[in-house]
XYZ file of C-alpha atoms in Angstrom:
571
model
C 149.363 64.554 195.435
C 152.488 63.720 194.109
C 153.456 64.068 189.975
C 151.754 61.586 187.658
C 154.204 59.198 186.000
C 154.943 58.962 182.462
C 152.878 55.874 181.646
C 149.946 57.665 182.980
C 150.195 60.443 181.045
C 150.232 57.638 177.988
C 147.417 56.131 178.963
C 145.788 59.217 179.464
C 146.918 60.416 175.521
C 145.603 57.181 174.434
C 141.820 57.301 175.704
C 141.835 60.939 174.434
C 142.672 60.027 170.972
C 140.637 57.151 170.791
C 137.632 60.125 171.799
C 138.955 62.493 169.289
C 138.553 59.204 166.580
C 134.902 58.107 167.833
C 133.813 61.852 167.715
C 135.096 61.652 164.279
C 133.249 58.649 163.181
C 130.025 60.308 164.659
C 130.281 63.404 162.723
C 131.253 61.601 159.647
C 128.178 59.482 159.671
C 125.729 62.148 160.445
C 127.121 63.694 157.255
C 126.194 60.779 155.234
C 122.688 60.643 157.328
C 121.583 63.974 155.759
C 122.701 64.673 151.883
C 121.588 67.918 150.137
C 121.095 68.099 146.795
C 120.701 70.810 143.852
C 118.686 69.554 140.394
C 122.283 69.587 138.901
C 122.968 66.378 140.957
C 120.374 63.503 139.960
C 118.161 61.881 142.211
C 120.072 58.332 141.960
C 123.490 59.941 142.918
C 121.525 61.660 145.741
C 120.198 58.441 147.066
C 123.431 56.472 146.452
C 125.378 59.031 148.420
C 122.704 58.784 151.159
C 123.075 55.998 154.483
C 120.260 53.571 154.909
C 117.984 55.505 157.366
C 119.386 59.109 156.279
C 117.571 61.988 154.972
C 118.076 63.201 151.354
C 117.244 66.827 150.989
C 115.848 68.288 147.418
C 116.885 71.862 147.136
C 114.841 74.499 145.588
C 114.512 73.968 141.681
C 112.971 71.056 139.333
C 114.308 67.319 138.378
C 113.872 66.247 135.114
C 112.616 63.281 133.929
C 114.406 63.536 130.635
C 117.807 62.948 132.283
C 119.197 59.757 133.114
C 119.161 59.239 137.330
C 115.766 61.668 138.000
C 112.989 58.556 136.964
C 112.640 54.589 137.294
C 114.086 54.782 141.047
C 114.267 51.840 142.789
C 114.027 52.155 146.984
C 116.446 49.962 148.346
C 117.123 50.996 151.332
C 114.915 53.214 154.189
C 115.084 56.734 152.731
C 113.670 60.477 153.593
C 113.497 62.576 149.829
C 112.288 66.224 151.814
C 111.838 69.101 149.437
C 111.689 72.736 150.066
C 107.855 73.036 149.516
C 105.561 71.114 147.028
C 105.824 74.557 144.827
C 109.726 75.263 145.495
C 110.636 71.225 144.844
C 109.489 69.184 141.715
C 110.360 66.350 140.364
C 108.685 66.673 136.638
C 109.019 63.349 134.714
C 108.133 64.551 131.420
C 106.061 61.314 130.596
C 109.235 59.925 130.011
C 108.490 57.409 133.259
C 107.912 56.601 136.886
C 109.316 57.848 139.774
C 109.765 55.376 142.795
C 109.304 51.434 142.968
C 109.872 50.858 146.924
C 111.185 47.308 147.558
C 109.606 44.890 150.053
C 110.557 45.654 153.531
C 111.845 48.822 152.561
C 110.434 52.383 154.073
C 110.345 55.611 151.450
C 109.362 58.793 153.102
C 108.014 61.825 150.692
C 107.616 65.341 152.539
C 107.028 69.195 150.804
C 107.699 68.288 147.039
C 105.993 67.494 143.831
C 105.753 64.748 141.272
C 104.097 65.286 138.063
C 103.710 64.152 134.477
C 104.881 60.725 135.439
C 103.867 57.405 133.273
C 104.950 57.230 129.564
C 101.634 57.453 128.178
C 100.259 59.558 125.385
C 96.381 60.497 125.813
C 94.561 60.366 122.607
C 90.840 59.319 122.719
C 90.320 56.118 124.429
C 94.376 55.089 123.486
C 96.911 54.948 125.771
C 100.172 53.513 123.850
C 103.693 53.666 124.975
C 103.129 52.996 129.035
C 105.575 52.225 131.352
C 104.025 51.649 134.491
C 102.570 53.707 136.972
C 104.438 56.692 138.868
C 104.972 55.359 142.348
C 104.725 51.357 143.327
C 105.391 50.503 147.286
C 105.815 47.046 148.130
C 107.151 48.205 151.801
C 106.480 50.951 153.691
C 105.264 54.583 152.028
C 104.731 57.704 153.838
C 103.340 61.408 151.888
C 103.499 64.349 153.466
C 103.089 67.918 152.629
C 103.514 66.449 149.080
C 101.376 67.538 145.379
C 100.837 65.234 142.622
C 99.505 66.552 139.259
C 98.988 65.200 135.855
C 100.026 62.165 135.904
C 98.532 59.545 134.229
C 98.353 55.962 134.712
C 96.108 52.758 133.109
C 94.838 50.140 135.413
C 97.251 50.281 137.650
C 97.186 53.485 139.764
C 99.312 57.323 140.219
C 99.875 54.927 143.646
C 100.155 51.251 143.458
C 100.645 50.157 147.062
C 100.934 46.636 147.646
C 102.392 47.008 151.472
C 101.490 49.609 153.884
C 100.884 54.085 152.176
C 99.966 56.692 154.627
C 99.459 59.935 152.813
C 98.423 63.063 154.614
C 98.251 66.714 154.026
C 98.561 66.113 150.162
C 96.938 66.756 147.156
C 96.103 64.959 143.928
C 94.883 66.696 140.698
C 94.859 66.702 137.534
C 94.942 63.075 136.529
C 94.339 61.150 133.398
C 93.552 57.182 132.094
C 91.126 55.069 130.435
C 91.000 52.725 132.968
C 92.805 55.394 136.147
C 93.079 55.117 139.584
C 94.765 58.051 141.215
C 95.454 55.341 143.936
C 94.782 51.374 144.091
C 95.208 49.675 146.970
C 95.502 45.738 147.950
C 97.010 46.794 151.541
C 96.959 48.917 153.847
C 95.922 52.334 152.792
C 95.943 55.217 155.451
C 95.009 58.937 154.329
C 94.268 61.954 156.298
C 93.737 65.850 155.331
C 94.576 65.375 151.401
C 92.905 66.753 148.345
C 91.403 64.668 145.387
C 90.355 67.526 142.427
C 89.684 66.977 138.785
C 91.027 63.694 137.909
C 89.547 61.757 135.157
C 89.551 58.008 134.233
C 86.689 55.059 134.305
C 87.603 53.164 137.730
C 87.032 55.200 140.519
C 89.829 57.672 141.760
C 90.349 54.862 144.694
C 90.467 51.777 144.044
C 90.856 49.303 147.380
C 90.855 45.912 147.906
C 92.719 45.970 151.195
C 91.981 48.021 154.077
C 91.703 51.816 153.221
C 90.764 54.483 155.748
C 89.689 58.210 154.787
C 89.671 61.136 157.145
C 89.124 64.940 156.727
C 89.636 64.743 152.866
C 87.637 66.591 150.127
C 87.003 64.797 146.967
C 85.747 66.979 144.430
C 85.222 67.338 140.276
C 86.407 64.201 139.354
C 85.149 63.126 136.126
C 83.626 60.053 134.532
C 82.965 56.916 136.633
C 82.945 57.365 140.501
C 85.711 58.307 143.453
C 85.974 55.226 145.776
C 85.742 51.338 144.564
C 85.487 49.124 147.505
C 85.719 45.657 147.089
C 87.921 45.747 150.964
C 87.610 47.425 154.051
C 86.581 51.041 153.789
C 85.962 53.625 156.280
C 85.256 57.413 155.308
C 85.426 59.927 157.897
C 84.696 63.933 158.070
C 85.261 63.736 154.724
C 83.547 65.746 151.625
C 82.312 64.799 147.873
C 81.177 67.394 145.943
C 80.307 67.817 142.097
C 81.803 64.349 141.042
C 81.015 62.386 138.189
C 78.624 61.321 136.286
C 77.438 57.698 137.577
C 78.356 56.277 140.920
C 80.476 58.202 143.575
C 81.178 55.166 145.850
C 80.885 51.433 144.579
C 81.121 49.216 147.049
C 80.829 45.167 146.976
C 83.048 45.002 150.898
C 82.540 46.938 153.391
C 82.087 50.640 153.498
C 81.576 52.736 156.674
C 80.945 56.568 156.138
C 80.457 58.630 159.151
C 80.454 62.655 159.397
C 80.630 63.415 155.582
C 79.199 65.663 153.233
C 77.823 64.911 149.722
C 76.674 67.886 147.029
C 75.934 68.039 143.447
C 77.435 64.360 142.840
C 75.856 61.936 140.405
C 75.186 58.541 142.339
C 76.441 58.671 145.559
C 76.384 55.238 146.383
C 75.962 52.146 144.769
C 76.275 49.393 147.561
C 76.532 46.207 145.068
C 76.303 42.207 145.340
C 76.747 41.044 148.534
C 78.567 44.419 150.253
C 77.498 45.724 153.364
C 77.044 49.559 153.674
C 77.034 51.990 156.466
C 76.229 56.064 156.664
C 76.011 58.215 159.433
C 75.574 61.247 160.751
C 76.583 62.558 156.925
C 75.191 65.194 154.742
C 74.025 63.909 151.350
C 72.868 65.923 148.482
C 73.156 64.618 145.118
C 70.807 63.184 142.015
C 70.923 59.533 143.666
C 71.426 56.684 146.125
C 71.689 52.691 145.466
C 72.003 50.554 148.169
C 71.200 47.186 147.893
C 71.701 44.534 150.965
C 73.637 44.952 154.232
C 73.082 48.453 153.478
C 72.482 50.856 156.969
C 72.320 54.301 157.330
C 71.170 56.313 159.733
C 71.320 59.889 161.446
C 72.163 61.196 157.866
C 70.713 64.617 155.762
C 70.048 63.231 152.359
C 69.070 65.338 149.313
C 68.574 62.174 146.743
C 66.730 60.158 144.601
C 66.710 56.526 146.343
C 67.039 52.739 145.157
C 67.486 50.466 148.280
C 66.899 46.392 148.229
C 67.756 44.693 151.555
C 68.921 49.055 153.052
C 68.313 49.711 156.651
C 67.245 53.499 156.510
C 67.154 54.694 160.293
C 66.692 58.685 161.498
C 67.858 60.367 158.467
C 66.222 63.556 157.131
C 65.267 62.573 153.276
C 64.500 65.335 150.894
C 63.713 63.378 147.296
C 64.459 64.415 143.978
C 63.332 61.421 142.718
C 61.654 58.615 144.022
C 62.540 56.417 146.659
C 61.901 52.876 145.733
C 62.687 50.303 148.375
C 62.469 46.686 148.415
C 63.151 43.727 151.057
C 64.552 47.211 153.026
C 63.620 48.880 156.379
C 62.598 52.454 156.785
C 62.055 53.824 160.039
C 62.501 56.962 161.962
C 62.740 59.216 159.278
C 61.746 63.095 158.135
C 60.958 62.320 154.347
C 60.264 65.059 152.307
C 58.936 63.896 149.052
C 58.756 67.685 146.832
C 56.088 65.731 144.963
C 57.762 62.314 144.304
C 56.701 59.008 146.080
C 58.452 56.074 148.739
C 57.756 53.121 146.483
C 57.312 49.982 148.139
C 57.977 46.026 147.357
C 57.970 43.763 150.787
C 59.648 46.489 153.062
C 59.343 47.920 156.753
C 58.020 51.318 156.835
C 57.691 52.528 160.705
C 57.628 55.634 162.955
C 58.585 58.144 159.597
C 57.152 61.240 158.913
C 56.612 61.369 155.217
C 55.349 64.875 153.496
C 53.872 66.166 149.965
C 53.938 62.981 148.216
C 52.392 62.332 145.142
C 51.308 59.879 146.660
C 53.263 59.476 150.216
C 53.577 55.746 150.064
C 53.070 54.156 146.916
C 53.118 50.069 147.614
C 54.498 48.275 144.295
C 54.609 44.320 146.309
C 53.536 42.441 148.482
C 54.087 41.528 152.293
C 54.584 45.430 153.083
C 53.874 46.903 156.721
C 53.290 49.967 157.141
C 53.047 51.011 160.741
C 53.081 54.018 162.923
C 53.979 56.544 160.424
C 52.502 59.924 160.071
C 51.767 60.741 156.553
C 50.962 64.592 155.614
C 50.257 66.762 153.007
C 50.211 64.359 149.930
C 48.124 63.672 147.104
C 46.506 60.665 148.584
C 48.696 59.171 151.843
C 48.317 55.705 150.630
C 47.968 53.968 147.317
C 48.155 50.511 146.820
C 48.164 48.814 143.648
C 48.557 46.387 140.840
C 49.792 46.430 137.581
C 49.098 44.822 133.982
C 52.415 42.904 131.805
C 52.431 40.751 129.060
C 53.545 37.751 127.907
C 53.500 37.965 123.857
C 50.259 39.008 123.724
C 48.401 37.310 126.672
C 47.827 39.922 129.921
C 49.275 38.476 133.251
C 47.803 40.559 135.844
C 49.942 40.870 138.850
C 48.170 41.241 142.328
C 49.538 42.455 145.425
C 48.572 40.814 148.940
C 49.145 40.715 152.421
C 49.817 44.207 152.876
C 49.420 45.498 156.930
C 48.446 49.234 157.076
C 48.247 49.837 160.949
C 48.362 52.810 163.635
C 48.940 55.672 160.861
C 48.010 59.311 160.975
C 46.679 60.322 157.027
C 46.024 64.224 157.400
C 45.003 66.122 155.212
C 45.599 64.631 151.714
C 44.345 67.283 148.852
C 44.016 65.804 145.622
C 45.454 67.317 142.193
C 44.613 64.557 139.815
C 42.281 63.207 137.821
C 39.772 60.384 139.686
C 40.490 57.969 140.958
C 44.447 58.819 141.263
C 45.621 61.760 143.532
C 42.428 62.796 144.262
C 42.981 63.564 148.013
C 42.802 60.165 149.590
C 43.493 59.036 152.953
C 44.518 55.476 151.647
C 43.290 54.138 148.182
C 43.735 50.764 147.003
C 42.357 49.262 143.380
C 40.226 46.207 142.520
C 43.898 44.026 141.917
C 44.836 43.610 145.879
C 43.976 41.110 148.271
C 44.198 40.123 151.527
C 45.371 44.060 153.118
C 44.547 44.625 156.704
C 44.179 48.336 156.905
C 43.442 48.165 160.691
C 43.385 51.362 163.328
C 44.444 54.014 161.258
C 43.282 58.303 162.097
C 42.097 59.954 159.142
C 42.038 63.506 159.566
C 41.232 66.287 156.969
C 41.503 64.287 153.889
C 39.409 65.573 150.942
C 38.379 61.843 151.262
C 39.289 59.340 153.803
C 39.583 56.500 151.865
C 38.600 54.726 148.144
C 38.622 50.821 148.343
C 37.994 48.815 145.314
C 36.686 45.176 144.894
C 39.411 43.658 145.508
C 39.561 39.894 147.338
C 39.624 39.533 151.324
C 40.529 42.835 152.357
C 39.912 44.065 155.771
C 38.749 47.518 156.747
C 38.644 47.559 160.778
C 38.799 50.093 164.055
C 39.606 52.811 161.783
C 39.275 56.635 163.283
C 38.116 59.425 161.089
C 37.350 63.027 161.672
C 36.476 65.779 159.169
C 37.056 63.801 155.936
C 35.222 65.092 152.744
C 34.144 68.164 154.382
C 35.278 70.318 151.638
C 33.284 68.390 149.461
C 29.976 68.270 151.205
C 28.199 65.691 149.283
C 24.769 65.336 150.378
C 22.285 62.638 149.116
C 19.446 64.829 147.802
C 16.828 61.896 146.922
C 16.529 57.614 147.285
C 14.416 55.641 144.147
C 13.642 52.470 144.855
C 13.672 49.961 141.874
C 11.950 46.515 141.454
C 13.782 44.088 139.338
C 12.198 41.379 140.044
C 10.521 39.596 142.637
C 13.860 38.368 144.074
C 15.806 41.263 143.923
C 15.578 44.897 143.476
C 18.544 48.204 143.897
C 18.315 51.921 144.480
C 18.776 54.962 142.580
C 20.520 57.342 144.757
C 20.761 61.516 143.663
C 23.640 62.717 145.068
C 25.261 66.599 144.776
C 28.237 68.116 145.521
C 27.758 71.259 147.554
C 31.662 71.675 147.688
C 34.554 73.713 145.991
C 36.081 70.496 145.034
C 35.229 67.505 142.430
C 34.754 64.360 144.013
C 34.431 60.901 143.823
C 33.289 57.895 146.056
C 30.883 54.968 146.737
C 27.342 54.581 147.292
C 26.924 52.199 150.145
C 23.904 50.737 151.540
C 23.637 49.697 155.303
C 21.399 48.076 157.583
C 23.202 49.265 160.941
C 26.713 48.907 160.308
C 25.901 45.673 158.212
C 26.900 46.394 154.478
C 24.539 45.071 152.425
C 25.253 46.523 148.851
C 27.595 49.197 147.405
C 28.267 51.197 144.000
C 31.447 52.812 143.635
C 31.756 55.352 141.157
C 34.886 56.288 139.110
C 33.954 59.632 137.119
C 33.911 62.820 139.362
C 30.896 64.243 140.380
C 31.715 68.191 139.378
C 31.185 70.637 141.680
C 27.855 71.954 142.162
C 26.242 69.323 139.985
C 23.953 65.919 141.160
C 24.596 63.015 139.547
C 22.800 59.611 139.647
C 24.027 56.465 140.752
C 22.579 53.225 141.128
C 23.208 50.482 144.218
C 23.966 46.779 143.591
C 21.220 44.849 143.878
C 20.437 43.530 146.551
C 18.699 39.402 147.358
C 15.148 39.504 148.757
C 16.257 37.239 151.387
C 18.212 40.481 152.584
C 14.646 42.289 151.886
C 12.630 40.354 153.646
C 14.467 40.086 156.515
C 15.661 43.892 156.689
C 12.920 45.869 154.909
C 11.261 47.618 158.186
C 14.739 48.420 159.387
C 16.674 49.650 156.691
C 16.413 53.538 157.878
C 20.091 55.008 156.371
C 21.767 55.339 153.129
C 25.497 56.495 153.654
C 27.679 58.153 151.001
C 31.191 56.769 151.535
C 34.238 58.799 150.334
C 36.342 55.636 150.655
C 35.025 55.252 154.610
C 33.752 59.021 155.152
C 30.072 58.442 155.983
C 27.219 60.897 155.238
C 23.722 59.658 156.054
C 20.341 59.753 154.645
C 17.518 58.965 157.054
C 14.847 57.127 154.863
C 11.174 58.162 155.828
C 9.347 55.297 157.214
């Protein structure tokens, strides 16, 4: 090789240099990138000194709201603000203002600090005077992590107003205040994951969303006043839990609102599915005073501990344990372990089919019209079955109300034990009053009711292929002795003894029969004591029925709704 030549060796110096310069420049910038700060530099000087994209570092120690540069922050630019730990980091407003207003198309990114006692408001009864607006606004791009916010307080607006796209995770929210507060409202995109909601207070719901807002793994609990969640968007709740909340409604919702593989305890009302929203539970856990859901409402696989109001509520393979009653109208109910502790499923045109419904008082109460009730096993109640009608006024004229085409089919009524006073709760398998008309109660199995069945007058009702087997047994009323008396020479009825040889009081009807042709009947409303006889007397009956039937009439039946006991008259 021979020696290099002096321009070489220039050129050579020269691309060195102009290496030693860009490593320069490269080390230079990535000191701009990440600028750390004490709390005796504000935060505006900190983000002024920091590069669009870089990373401004909080040290350990608390900003003050009370000095110029720490409050009313405007984003301009994509920023990092990373504290030490939301307990080592704080930026404390001291009600003197907000924090951050994030510009559109901007990106703010909060990680291991706190913000508290932002919004210059003073709490005193239902005033809030003095505001400034709420403590963080994104119109871009807002990302929470690690991060704490406490009493802060904000009116109508929201701790959070996010207008563009806020994912918060691992974070916690407590302590809130406002007439009118949302810890967080949301007309965007709303993302939040692992985070904490705990005793914030105001009259709107804690989250209020009119965008698209998705909840995962995050407890909500004792938050005052007026609910947690206001839909009115998209809404999906995940693995999430709600426990001794408010007062009135947990979760409003007019959008829609899917909750899957959450927990609800000692809440007021859990859900109130409103207007025209369409509601959806699953596979949750619900324990609370009550549940509204009117139309579009589904939910399914769930454990609910609740009082229930449904209209237009698809209840499918939940386990239901009432503290109140569960009134449902225009809604289907099917597949379900209902445990009614002594309350009732109360019924106006509704689907009830394949449930298992236990210790009612009564199991199924129908309240309407156009109800089927089919398949269901109904145990352990007062009576299994009541159907109904009721008496209202108009000034002072009486408008009865009847209730009609009612199908009671394939059910299993065992062993209804009455505790009330006859006709009510007196152990019936199905009972239904003088005001209904046109029921089908068609195929049913009676089993071990202290009476199968009571059926009133009524209007066009039809008892058929019914199955029963050791009905009224406990009562053991036996017809003891048959008068027959003349009223005329056209008609004529019979006095029947009958006495209750059971531990029970009863009550029931008198039928007479010619084979399985009824051809007069006497029910009876007081209850025949037990131990005692008591007299009742038959409807009369035509003496065209006489004539034609008097050598064959041979049996007298006591009916305990359709529980049939037989007297064989001597010929």
């Amino acid at each position: 090789m021979g020696l290099l030549k002096f321009k070489d060796l220039s050129s050579i110096f020269l691309i060195v240099l102009m290496l030693v310069i860009a490593i320069g420049a490269i080390v230079s910038v990535n000191s701009v990138d990440a600028v750390a700060i004490s709390n005796d530099t504000t935060i505006k000087e900190g983000i002024d000194s920091t590069a669009n994209g870089g990373t401004l570092e909080l040290g350990v120690g608390t900003w003050k709201g009370s000095i110029d540069g720490n409050r009313n922050n405007t984003i301009d630019k994509n920023l990092t603000i990373k504290g030490q730990g939301r307990d080592k980091t704080v930026i404390d407003l001291e009600k003197q203002g907000y924090a951050f207003n994030v510009n559109s198309g901007i990106k703010l990114t909060l990680v291991n600090l706190t913000i508290k006692n932002a919004g210059k408001y003073k709490y005193s009864g239902y005033d809030l005077v003095d505001g400034e607006s709420n403590p963080v606004t994104n119109h871009g791009t807002l990302i929470i992590s690690g991060s704490s916010f406490t009493g802060n307080i904000a009116d109508h607006k929201g701790v959070i107003s996010n207008f563009g796209v806020c994912t918060i995770s691992s974070s916690s929210f407590t302590s809130h205040e406002g007439i009118r507060l949302n810890v967080i409202v949301n007309s965007g995109t709303l993302i939040i994951s692992g985070s904490s909601f705990t005793g914030n207070n105001g009259w709107d719901g804690i989250i209020s969303n009119s965008g698209s807002c998705t909840i995962s793994g995050s407890s909500f609990s004792n938050n005052g006043r007026d609910g947690v969640i206001s839909n009115s968007g998209s809404c999906t709740i995940s693995g999430s839990s709600f426990s001794n909340n408010g007062m009135y409604r947990i979760i409003s919702n007019y959008g829609v609102c899917t909750i899957s593989g959450s927990s609800f305890s000692n809440n007021g009302n859990v859900i109130n599915n409103l207007d025209d929203g369409t509601c959806i539970v699953k596979n949750s856990k619900i324990n609370s005073v009550s549940l509204s859901f009117d139309k579009n409402s589904q939910v399914f696989n769930n454990v609910i501990v609740a009082a229930i109001s449904s209209s237009g509520a698809k209840f499918d393979n939940n386990t239901i344990t009432l503290k109140g009653w569960f009134s449902a109208g225009n809604s289907n109910i099917t597949n379900n372990k209902i445990y009614c502790n002594g309350n009732t499923v109360a019924l106006g045109t509704s689907i009830v089919s394949g449930n298992t419904i236990s210790g009612g008082s009564p199991g199924i109460s129908i309240r309407g019209s156009n109800n089927q009730i089919i398949n269901n096993k109904i145990i352990n109640c007062t009576n299994g079955i009541e159907i109904g009608g009721t008496t209202n006024y108009i000034g002072s004229k009486k408008i009865k109300i009847l209730y009609s085409n009612n199908i009671i089919k394939n059910n299993r009524i065992i062993n209804s034990v009455g505790k009330g006073v006859a006709p009510f709760n007196m152990g019936y398998g199905i009972f239904i009053n003088a005001v209904v008309k046109n029921t089908k109660v068609i195929n049913n199995y009676f089993e071990n009711n202290q009476f199968a069945a009571y059926r009133d007058l009524g209007k066009n009702n039809k008892f058929s292929k019914n199955h029963y087997k050791n009905n009224g047994l406990r009562n053991r009323l036996k017809i003891v002795s048959i008068k027959k008396v003349k009223i005329s020479s056209s008609r004529y009825y019979y006095n029947v003894k009958v006495k209750n040889y059971g531990k029970y009081h009863a009550s029931g009807t008198i039928n007479v029969y010619v084979g399985d042709k009824l051809i007069a009947e006497s029910g009876f409303f007081r209850p025949l004591i037990k131990g005692k006889t008591i007299y009742f007397r038959t409807g009369w009956m035509k003496a065209s029925y006489a004539k034609k039937y008097a050598k064959s009439i041979k049996t007298f039946k006591i009916n305990e709704g359709t529980e049939l006991y037989s007297y064989k008259k001597k010929r």
